[in-house]
Coordinates of C-alpha atoms in Angstrom, one line a residue:
X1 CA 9.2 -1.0 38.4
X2 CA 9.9 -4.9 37.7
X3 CA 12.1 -5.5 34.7
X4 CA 9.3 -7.2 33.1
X5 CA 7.0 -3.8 33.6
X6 CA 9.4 -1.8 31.7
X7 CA 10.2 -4.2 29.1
X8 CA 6.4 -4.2 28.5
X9 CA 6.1 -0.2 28.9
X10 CA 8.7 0.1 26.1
X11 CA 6.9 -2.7 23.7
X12 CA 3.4 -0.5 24.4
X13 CA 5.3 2.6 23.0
X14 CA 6.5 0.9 19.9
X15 CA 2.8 -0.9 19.3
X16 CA 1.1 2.6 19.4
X17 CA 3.3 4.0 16.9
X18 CA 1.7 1.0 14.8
X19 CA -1.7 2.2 16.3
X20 CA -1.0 5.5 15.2
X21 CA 0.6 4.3 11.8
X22 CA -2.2 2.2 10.7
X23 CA -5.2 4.7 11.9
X24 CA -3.3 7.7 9.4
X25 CA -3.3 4.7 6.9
X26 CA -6.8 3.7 7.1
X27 CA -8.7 7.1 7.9
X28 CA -6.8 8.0 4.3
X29 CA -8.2 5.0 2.7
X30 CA -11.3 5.9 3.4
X31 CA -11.6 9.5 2.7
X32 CA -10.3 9.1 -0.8
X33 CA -13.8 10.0 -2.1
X34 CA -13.8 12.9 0.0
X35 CA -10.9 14.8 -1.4
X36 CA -11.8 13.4 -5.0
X37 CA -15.1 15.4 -4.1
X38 CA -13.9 18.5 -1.9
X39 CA -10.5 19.2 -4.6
X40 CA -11.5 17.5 -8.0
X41 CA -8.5 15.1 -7.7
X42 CA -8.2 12.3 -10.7
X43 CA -7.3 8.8 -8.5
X44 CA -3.7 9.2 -9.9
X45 CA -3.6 12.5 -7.9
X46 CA -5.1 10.9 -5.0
X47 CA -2.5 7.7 -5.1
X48 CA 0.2 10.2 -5.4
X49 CA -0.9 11.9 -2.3
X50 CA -1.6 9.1 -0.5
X51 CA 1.7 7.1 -1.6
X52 CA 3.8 9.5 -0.3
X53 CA 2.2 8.3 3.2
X54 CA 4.2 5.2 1.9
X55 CA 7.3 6.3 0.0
X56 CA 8.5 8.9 3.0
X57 CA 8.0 6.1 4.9
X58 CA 10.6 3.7 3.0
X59 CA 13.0 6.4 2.3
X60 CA 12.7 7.1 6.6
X61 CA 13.7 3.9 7.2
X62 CA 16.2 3.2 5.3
X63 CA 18.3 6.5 5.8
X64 CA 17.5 5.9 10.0
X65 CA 18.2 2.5 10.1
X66 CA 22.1 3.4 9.3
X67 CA 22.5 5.0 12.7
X68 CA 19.9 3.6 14.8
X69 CA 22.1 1.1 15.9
X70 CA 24.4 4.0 17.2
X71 CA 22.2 7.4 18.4
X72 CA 20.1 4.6 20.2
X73 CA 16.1 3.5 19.8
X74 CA 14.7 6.2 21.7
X75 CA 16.3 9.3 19.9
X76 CA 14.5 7.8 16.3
X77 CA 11.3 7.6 18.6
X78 CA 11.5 11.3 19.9
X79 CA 11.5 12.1 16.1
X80 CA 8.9 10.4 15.3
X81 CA 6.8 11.7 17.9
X82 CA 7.8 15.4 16.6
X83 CA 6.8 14.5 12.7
X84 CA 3.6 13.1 13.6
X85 CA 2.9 16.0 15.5
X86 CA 4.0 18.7 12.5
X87 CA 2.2 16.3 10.0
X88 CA -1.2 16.8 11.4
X89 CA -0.9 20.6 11.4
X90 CA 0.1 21.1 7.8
X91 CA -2.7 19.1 7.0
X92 CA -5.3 21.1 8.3
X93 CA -4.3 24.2 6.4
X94 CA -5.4 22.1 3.1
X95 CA -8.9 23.4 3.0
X96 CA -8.4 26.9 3.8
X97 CA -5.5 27.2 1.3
X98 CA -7.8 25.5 -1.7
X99 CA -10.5 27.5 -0.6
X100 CA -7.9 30.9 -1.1
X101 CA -5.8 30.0 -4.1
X102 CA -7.0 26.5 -5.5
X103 CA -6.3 22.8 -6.3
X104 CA -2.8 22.8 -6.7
X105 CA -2.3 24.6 -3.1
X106 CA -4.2 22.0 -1.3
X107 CA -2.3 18.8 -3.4
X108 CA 0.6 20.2 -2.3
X109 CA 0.0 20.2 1.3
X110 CA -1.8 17.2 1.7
X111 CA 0.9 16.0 -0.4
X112 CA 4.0 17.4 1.9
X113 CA 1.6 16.8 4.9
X114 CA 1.7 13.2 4.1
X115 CA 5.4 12.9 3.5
X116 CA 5.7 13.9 7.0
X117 CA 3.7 11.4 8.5
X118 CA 5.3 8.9 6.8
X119 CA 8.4 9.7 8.0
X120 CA 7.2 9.7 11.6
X121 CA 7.0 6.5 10.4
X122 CA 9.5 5.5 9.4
X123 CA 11.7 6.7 12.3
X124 CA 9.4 4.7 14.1
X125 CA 9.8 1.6 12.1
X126 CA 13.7 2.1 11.5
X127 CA 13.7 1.6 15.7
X128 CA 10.9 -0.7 17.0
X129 CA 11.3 -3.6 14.8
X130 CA 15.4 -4.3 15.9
X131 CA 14.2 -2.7 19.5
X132 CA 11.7 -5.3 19.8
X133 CA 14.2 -8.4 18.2
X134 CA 16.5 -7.0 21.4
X135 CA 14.3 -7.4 23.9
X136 CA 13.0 -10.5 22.7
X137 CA 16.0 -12.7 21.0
X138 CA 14.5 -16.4 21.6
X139 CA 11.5 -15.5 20.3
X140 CA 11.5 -12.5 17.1
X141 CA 9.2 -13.4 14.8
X142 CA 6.3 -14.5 17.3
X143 CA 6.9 -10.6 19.2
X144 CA 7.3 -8.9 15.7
X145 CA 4.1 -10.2 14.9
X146 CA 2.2 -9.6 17.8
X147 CA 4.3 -6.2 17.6
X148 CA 2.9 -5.7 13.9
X149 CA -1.1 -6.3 15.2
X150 CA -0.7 -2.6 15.9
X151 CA -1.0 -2.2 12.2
X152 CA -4.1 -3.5 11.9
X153 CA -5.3 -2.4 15.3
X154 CA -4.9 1.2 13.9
X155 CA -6.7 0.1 10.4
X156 CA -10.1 -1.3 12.6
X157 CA -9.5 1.9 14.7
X158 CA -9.4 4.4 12.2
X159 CA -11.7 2.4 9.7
X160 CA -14.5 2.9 12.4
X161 CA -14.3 6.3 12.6
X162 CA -14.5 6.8 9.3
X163 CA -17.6 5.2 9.0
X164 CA -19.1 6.4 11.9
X165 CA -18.2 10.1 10.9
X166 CA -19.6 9.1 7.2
X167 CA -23.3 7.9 8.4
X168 CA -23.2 10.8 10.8
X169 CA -23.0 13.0 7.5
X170 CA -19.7 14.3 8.6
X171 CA -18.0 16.0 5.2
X172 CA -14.8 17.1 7.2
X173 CA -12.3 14.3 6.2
X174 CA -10.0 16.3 8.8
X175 CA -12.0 14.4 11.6
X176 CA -11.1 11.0 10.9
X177 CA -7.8 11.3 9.3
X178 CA -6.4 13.9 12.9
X179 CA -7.4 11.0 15.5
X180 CA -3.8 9.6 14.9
X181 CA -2.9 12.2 17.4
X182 CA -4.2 10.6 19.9
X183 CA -2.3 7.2 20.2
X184 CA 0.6 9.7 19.0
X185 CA 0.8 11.4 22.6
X186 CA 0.2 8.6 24.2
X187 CA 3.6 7.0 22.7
X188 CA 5.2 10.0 23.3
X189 CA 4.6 9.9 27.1
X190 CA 5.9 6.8 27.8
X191 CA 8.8 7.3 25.4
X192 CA 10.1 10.5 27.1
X193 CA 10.1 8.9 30.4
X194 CA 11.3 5.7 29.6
X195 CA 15.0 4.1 29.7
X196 CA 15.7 1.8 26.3
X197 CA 18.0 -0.9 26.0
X198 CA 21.3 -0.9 24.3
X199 CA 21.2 -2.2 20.8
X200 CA 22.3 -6.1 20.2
X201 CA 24.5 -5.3 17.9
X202 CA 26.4 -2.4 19.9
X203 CA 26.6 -5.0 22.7
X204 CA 28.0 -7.8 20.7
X205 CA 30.7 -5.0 19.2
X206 CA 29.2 -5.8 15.7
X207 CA 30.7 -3.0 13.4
X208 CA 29.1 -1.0 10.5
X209 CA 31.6 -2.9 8.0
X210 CA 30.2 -6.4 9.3
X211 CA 26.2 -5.2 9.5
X212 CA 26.9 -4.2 5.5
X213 CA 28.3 -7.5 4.2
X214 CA 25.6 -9.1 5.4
X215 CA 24.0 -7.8 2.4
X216 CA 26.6 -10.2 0.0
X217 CA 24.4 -13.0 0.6
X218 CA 22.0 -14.1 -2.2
X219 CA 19.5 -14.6 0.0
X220 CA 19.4 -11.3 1.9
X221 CA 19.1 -9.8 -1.4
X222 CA 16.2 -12.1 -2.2
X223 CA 14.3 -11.2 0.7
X224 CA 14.6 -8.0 -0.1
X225 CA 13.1 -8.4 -3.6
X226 CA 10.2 -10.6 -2.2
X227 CA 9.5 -8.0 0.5
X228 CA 9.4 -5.4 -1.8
X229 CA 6.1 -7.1 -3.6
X230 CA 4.9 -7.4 -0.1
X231 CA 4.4 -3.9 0.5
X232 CA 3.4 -4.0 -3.2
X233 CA 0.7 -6.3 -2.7
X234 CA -0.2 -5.4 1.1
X235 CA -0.1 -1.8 1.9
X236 CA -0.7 -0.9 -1.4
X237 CA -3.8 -2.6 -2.0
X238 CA -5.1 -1.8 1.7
X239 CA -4.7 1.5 0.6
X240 CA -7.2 1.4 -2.3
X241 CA -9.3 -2.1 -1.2
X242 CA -12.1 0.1 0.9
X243 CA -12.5 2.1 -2.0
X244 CA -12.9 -0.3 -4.4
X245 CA -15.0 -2.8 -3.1
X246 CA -17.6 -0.6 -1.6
X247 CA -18.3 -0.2 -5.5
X248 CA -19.5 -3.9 -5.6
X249 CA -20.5 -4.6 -2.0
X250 CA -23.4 -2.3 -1.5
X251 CA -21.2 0.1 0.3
X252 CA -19.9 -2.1 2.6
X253 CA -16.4 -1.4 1.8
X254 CA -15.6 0.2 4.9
X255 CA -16.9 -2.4 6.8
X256 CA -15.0 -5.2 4.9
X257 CA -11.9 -3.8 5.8
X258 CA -12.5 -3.0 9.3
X259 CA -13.6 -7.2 9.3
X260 CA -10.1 -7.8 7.6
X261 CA -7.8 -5.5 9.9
X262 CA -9.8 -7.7 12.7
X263 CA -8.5 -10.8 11.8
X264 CA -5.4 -9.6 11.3
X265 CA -5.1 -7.8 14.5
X266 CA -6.2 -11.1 16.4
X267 CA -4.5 -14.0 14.0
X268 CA -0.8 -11.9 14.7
X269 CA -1.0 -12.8 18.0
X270 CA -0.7 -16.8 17.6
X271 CA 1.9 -16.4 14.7
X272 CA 4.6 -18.1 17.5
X273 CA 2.5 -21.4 17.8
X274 CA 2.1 -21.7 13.9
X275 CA 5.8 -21.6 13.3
X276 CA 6.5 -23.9 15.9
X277 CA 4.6 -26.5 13.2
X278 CA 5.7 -25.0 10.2
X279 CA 9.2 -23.2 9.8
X280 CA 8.2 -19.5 9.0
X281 CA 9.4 -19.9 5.0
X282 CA 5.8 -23.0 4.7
X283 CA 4.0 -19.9 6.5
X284 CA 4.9 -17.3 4.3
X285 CA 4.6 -19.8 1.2
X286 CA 0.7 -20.6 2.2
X287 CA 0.1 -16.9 3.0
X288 CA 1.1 -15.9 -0.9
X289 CA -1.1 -18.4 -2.1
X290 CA -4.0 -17.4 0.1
X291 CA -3.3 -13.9 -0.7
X292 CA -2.8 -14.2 -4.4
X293 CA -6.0 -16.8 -4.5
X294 CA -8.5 -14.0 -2.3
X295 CA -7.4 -10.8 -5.2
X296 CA -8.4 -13.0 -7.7
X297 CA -11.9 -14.0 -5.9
X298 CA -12.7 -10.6 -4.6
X299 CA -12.2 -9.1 -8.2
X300 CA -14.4 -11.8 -10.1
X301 CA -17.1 -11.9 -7.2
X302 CA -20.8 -11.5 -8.1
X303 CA -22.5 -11.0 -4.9
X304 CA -21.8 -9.4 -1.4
X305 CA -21.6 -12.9 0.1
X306 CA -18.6 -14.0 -2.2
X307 CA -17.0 -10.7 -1.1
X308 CA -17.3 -11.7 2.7
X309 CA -15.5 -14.8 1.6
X310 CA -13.3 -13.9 -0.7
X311 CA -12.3 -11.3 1.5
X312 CA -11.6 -13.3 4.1
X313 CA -9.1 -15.6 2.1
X314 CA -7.3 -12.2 1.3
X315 CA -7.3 -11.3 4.8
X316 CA -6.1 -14.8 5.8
X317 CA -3.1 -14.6 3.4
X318 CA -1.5 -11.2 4.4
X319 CA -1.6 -11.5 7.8
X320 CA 1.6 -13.2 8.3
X321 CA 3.7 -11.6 5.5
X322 CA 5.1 -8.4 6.8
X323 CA 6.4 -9.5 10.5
X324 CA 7.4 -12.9 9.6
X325 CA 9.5 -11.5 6.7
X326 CA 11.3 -9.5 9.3
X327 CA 11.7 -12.3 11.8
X328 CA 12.9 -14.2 9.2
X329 CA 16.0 -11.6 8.8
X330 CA 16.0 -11.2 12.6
X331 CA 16.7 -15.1 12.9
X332 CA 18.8 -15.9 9.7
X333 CA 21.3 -12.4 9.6
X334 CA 21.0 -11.1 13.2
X335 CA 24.7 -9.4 12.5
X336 CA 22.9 -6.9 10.5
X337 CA 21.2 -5.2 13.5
X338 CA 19.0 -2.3 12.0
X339 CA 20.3 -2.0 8.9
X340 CA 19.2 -5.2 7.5
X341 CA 16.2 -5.0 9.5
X342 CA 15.6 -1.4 7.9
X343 CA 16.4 -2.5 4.4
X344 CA 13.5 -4.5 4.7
X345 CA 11.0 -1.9 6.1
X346 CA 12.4 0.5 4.0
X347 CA 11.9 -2.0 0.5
X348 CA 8.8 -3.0 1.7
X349 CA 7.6 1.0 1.9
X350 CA 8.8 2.4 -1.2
X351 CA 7.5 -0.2 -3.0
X352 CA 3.9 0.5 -1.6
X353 CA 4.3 4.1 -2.0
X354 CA 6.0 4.5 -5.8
X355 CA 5.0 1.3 -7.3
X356 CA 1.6 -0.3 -5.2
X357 CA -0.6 3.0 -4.3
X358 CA -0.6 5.1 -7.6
X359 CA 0.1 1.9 -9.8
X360 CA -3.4 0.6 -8.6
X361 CA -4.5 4.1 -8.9
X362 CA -3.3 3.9 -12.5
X363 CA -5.2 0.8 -13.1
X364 CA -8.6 1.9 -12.0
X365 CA -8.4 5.2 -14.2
X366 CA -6.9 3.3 -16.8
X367 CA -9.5 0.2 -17.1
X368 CA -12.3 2.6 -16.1
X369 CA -11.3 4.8 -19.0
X370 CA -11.0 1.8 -21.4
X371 CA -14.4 0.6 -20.5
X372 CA -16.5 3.8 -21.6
X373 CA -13.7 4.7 -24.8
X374 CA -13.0 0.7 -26.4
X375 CA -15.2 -1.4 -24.4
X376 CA -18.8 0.8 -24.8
X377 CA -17.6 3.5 -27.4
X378 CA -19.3 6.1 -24.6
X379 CA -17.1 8.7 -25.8
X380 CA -19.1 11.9 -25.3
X381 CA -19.3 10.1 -21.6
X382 CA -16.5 10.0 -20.8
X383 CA -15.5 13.6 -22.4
X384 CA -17.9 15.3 -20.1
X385 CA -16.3 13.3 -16.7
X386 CA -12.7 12.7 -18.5
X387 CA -9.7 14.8 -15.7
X388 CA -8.2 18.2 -17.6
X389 CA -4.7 17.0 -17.9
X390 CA -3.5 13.7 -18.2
X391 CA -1.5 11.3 -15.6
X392 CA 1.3 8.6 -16.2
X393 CA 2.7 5.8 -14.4
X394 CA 6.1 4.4 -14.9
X395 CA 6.2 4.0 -18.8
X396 CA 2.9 3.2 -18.9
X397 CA 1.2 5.9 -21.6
X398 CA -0.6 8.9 -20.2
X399 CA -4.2 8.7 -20.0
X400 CA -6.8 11.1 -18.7
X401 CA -8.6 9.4 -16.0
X402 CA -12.1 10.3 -14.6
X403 CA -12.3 13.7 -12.7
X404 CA -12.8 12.9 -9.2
X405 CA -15.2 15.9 -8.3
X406 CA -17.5 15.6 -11.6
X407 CA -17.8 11.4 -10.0
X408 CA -19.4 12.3 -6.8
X409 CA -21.6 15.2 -7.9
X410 CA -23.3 12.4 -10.5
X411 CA -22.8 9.3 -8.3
X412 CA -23.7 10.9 -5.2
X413 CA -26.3 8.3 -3.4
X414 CA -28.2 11.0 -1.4
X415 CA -32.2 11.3 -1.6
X416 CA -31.6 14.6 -3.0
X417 CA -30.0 13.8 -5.9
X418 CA -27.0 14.4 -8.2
X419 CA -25.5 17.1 -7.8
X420 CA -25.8 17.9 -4.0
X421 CA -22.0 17.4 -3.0
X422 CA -21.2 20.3 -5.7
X423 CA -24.2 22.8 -4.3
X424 CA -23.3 21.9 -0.9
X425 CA -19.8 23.2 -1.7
X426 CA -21.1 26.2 -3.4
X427 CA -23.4 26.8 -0.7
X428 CA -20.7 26.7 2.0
X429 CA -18.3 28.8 0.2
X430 CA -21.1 31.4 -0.2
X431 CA -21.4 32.0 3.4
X432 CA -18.1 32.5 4.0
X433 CA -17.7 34.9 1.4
X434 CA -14.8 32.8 -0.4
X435 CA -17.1 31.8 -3.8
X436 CA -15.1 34.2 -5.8
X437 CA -11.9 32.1 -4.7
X438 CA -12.8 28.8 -5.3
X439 CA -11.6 28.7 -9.0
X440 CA -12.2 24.7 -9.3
X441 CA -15.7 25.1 -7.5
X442 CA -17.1 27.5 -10.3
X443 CA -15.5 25.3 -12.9
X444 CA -17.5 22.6 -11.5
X445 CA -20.4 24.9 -11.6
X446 CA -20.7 25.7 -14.7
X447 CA -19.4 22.2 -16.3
X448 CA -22.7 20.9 -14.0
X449 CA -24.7 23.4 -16.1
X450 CA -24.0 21.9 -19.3
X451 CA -23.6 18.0 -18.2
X452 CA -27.5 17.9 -15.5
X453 CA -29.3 17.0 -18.7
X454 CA -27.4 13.9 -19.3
X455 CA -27.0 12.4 -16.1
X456 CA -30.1 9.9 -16.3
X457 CA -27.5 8.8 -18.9
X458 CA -24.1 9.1 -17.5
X459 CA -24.9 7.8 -14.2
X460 CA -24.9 4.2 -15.1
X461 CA -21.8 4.3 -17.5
X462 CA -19.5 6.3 -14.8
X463 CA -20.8 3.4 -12.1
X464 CA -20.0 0.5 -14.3
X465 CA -17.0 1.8 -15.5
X466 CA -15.6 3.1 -12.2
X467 CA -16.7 -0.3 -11.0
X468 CA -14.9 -2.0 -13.6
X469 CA -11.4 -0.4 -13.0
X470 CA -11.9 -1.2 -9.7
X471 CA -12.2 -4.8 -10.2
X472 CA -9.7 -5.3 -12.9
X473 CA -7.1 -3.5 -10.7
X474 CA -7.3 -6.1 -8.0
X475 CA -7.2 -9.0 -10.8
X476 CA -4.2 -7.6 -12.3
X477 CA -2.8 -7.5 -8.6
X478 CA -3.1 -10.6 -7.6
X479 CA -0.5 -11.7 -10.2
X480 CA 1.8 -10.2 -7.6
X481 CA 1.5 -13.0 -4.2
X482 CA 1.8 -15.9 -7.3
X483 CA 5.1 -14.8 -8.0
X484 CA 5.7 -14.6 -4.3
X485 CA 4.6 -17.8 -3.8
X486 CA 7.3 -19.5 -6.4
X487 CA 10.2 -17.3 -4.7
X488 CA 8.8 -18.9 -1.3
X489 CA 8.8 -22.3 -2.5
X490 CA 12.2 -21.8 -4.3
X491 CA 13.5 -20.7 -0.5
X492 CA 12.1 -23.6 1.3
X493 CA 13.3 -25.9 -1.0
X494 CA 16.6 -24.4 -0.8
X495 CA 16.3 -24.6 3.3
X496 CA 15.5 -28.5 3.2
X497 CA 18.3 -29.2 0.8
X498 CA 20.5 -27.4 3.5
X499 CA 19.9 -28.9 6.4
X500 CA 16.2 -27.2 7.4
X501 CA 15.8 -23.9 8.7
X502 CA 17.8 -22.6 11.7
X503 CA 17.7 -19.7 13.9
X504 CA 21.1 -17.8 14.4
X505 CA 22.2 -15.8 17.5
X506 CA 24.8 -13.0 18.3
X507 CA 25.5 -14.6 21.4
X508 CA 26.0 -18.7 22.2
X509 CA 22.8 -18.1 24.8
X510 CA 20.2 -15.7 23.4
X511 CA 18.6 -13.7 26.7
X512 CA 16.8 -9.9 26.5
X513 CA 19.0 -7.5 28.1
X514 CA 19.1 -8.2 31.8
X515 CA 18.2 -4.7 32.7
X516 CA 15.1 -5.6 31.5

């Protein structure tokens, strides 16, 4: 096998974990209503779940990245490949453990299940993003980004079969959430059989002493701080985005995104010709601007064409964010190796999984809840449908948000009417003889006993309020990429007064490993 095939063979590996990455991220996105449905989970429940896919994730990284440099790239990768592999089966023991001793059982392991994938993850992050900036030193942020079109490669991927599983009438959210697996032994394969490069920093004898002061510069620790709104404003709102704007798009949510993740998957690829005309710092300052300008749009737009559009400015504007941000620490602070590199990842992560996923969360139960209590005065509304115990963010005040179950049994679209999610359940249950176990199904029963006679009434509030958390959410998110944009322009203006933006090397002639 040529140099160039194996070099190639061990870039594959580290896309697929991407692959794999962003179809777990998706799928989850997508089934949201599902597990609201199947577990009665408030959305602050459900962004707790879910941003542990995220949080793990940063934590991964950032613990991984202080050794990657030394037990090698393909050790993290094995690991990752294990995790991934553990995740999925913890997972599937969610419904039979609700269905045998209740809600909390199955939050907790979709909840651990989802700390595991993330750190798969993050393993996998804490090695391909310096592996990839090793075998390609002239050119980083043009391979991190066609590296990073994995990401949304997975999203389309996994966004697909979610909605092909959905129309098919397909209640099992195991179905679209488990095809992860499959890019997940594919990745594996070639990893186990595969040889991997030395690090660049273990060639270049960079010590751990030298890749830490790298992180005395002001503008390392600026980077960080702007990365961490990126995973704010990226992953976490990706996470929710489907959800949200299926409520105003005539359920094409689903298909929005998958529209979204396509240009993303295909505009990474030509991210090497763009900074060849602008430095990497002009693309990541139009990118906020784009990104904070499509938020705004998609939460104030009035018909599904304005959606198309504005979602397509939003799309336009994160596609560049993530992977340039980490070719820009590639070129500028290439002594840091994987620890700089991982602090980035790792920022980016947690961010998204403590602050972006169940902050937005927060905001749609809060706004939705505002707009049936202050807005509308629909008090006795929002009593029936209001969650049994409250939820915080931060030191924001605990509110109750919307019960999650009680929402699809009234806003379920089907022919037959509200309430067929619930008898469905109750009718499944039955014939397996595990009714008299499903504690939070009876609940639901006999709540739907007392609340049927108003739901010619309730239907319309719980839409428009649901509807209107969603959209204030994204408004209130948006506010994120503006501030972005200022720290970007304050950078590039900093660049020019320094003598313009330069790439740094480890070595006086950058070349990828010669074994490869």
């Amino acid at each position: 096998m040529t140099d160039q095939s194996k070099r190639f063979q061990i870039f594959l590996a580290s896309f697929l974990t991407l692959i794999a990455a962003g179809m777990g991220f998706s799928a989850r996105g997508g089934i949201k209503d599902l597990w609201g449905a199947q577990y009665g989970f408030t959305n602050t429940e459900i962004g707790q779940i879910s941003g542990m896919g995220l949080a793990g994730f940063g934590l991964v990284i950032l613990a991984a990245s202080l050794f990657a440099d030394r037990v090698g790239y393909k050790v993290l990768m094995l690991l990752a490949f294990l995790c991934h592999l553990i995740s999925g089966g913890i997972m599937l023991a969610a419904t039979p453990l609700f269905e045998s001793q209740g809600q909390g059982a199955a939050y907790w392991c979709l909840f651990l299940g989802m700390f595991i994938f993330s750190v798969g993850n993050g393993l996998a992050e804490a090695a391909i993003n310096p592996l990839v900036a090793t075998l390609y030193p002239n050119a980083k942020t043009h391979y991190l980004n066609i590296l990073h079109a994995g990401w949304p490669g997975g999203l389309v991927l996994g966004s697909l079969v979610t909605m092909v599983s959905g129309n098919m009438g397909v209640k099992m959210w195991e179905v679209p959430m488990l095809l992860f697996l499959v890019p997940t032994v594919i990745y594996g394969f070639i990893t186990i059989k595969e040889h991997f490069p030395e690090p660049e920093t273990k060639t270049a004898g960079i010590s751990y002493g030298e890749m830490f002061s790298q992180f005395s510069s002001p503008i390392l620790l600026f980077l960080l701080l702007i990365h961490a709104c990126v995973g704010y404003v990226e992953l976490g709102t990706d996470s929710w985005i489907q959800t949200i704007t299926n409520k105003f798009s005539d359920g094409q949510g689903p298909i929005l995104f998958i529209y979204a993740s396509t240009l993303m998957f295909f505009l990474r690829f030509f991210a090497g010709p763009i900074v060849e005309r602008i430095n990497p710092i002009g693309l990541l300052l139009v990118s906020a601007i784009f990104g904070a300008v499509g938020l705004y749009l998609i939460s104030n737009s009035a018909t599904v064409l304005m959606v198309w559009i504005t979602m397509t400015i939003y799309a336009l504007g994160k596609t560049f964010l993530w992977p340039t941000m980490l070719g820009v620490v590639g070129d500028k602070f290439p002594r840091g190796g994987a620890v700089t590199m991982g602090a980035m990842g790792g920022i980016g992560m947690l961010s998204a999984g403590l602050l972006g996923d169940p902050g937005i969360g927060y905001k749609q139960d809060f706004f939705a809840t505002q707009n049936l209590t202050v807005d509308n005065n629909y008090q006795e509304t929002f009593d029936r449908f209001k969650s049994s115990k409250e939820n915080g963010f931060l030191f924001f005040p605990k509110i109750f948000g919307l019960d999650g179950a009680k929402k699809e049994v009234i806003l379920d679209p089907s022919k037959s009417g509200p309430g067929t999610i619930l008898q469905d359940t109750i009718d499944k249950l039955t014939k397996q003889n595990k009714l008299t176990d499903a504690h939070e199904v009876l609940a639901l029963q006999k709540w739907w006993e007392s609340a049927k006679s108003y739901a010619d009434v309730d239907k319309p509030k719980i839409e428009a309020a649901d509807t209107f958390g969603g959209r204030m959410a994204l408004r209130i998110t948006a506010a994120v990429p503006a501030f972005m944009a200022v720290c970007y322009l304050i950078l590039f203006l900093y660049f020019q007064a320094t003598g313009g933006y330069k790439m740094e090397h480890l070595h006086k002639e950058a070349e990828a490993p010669s074994e490869y």
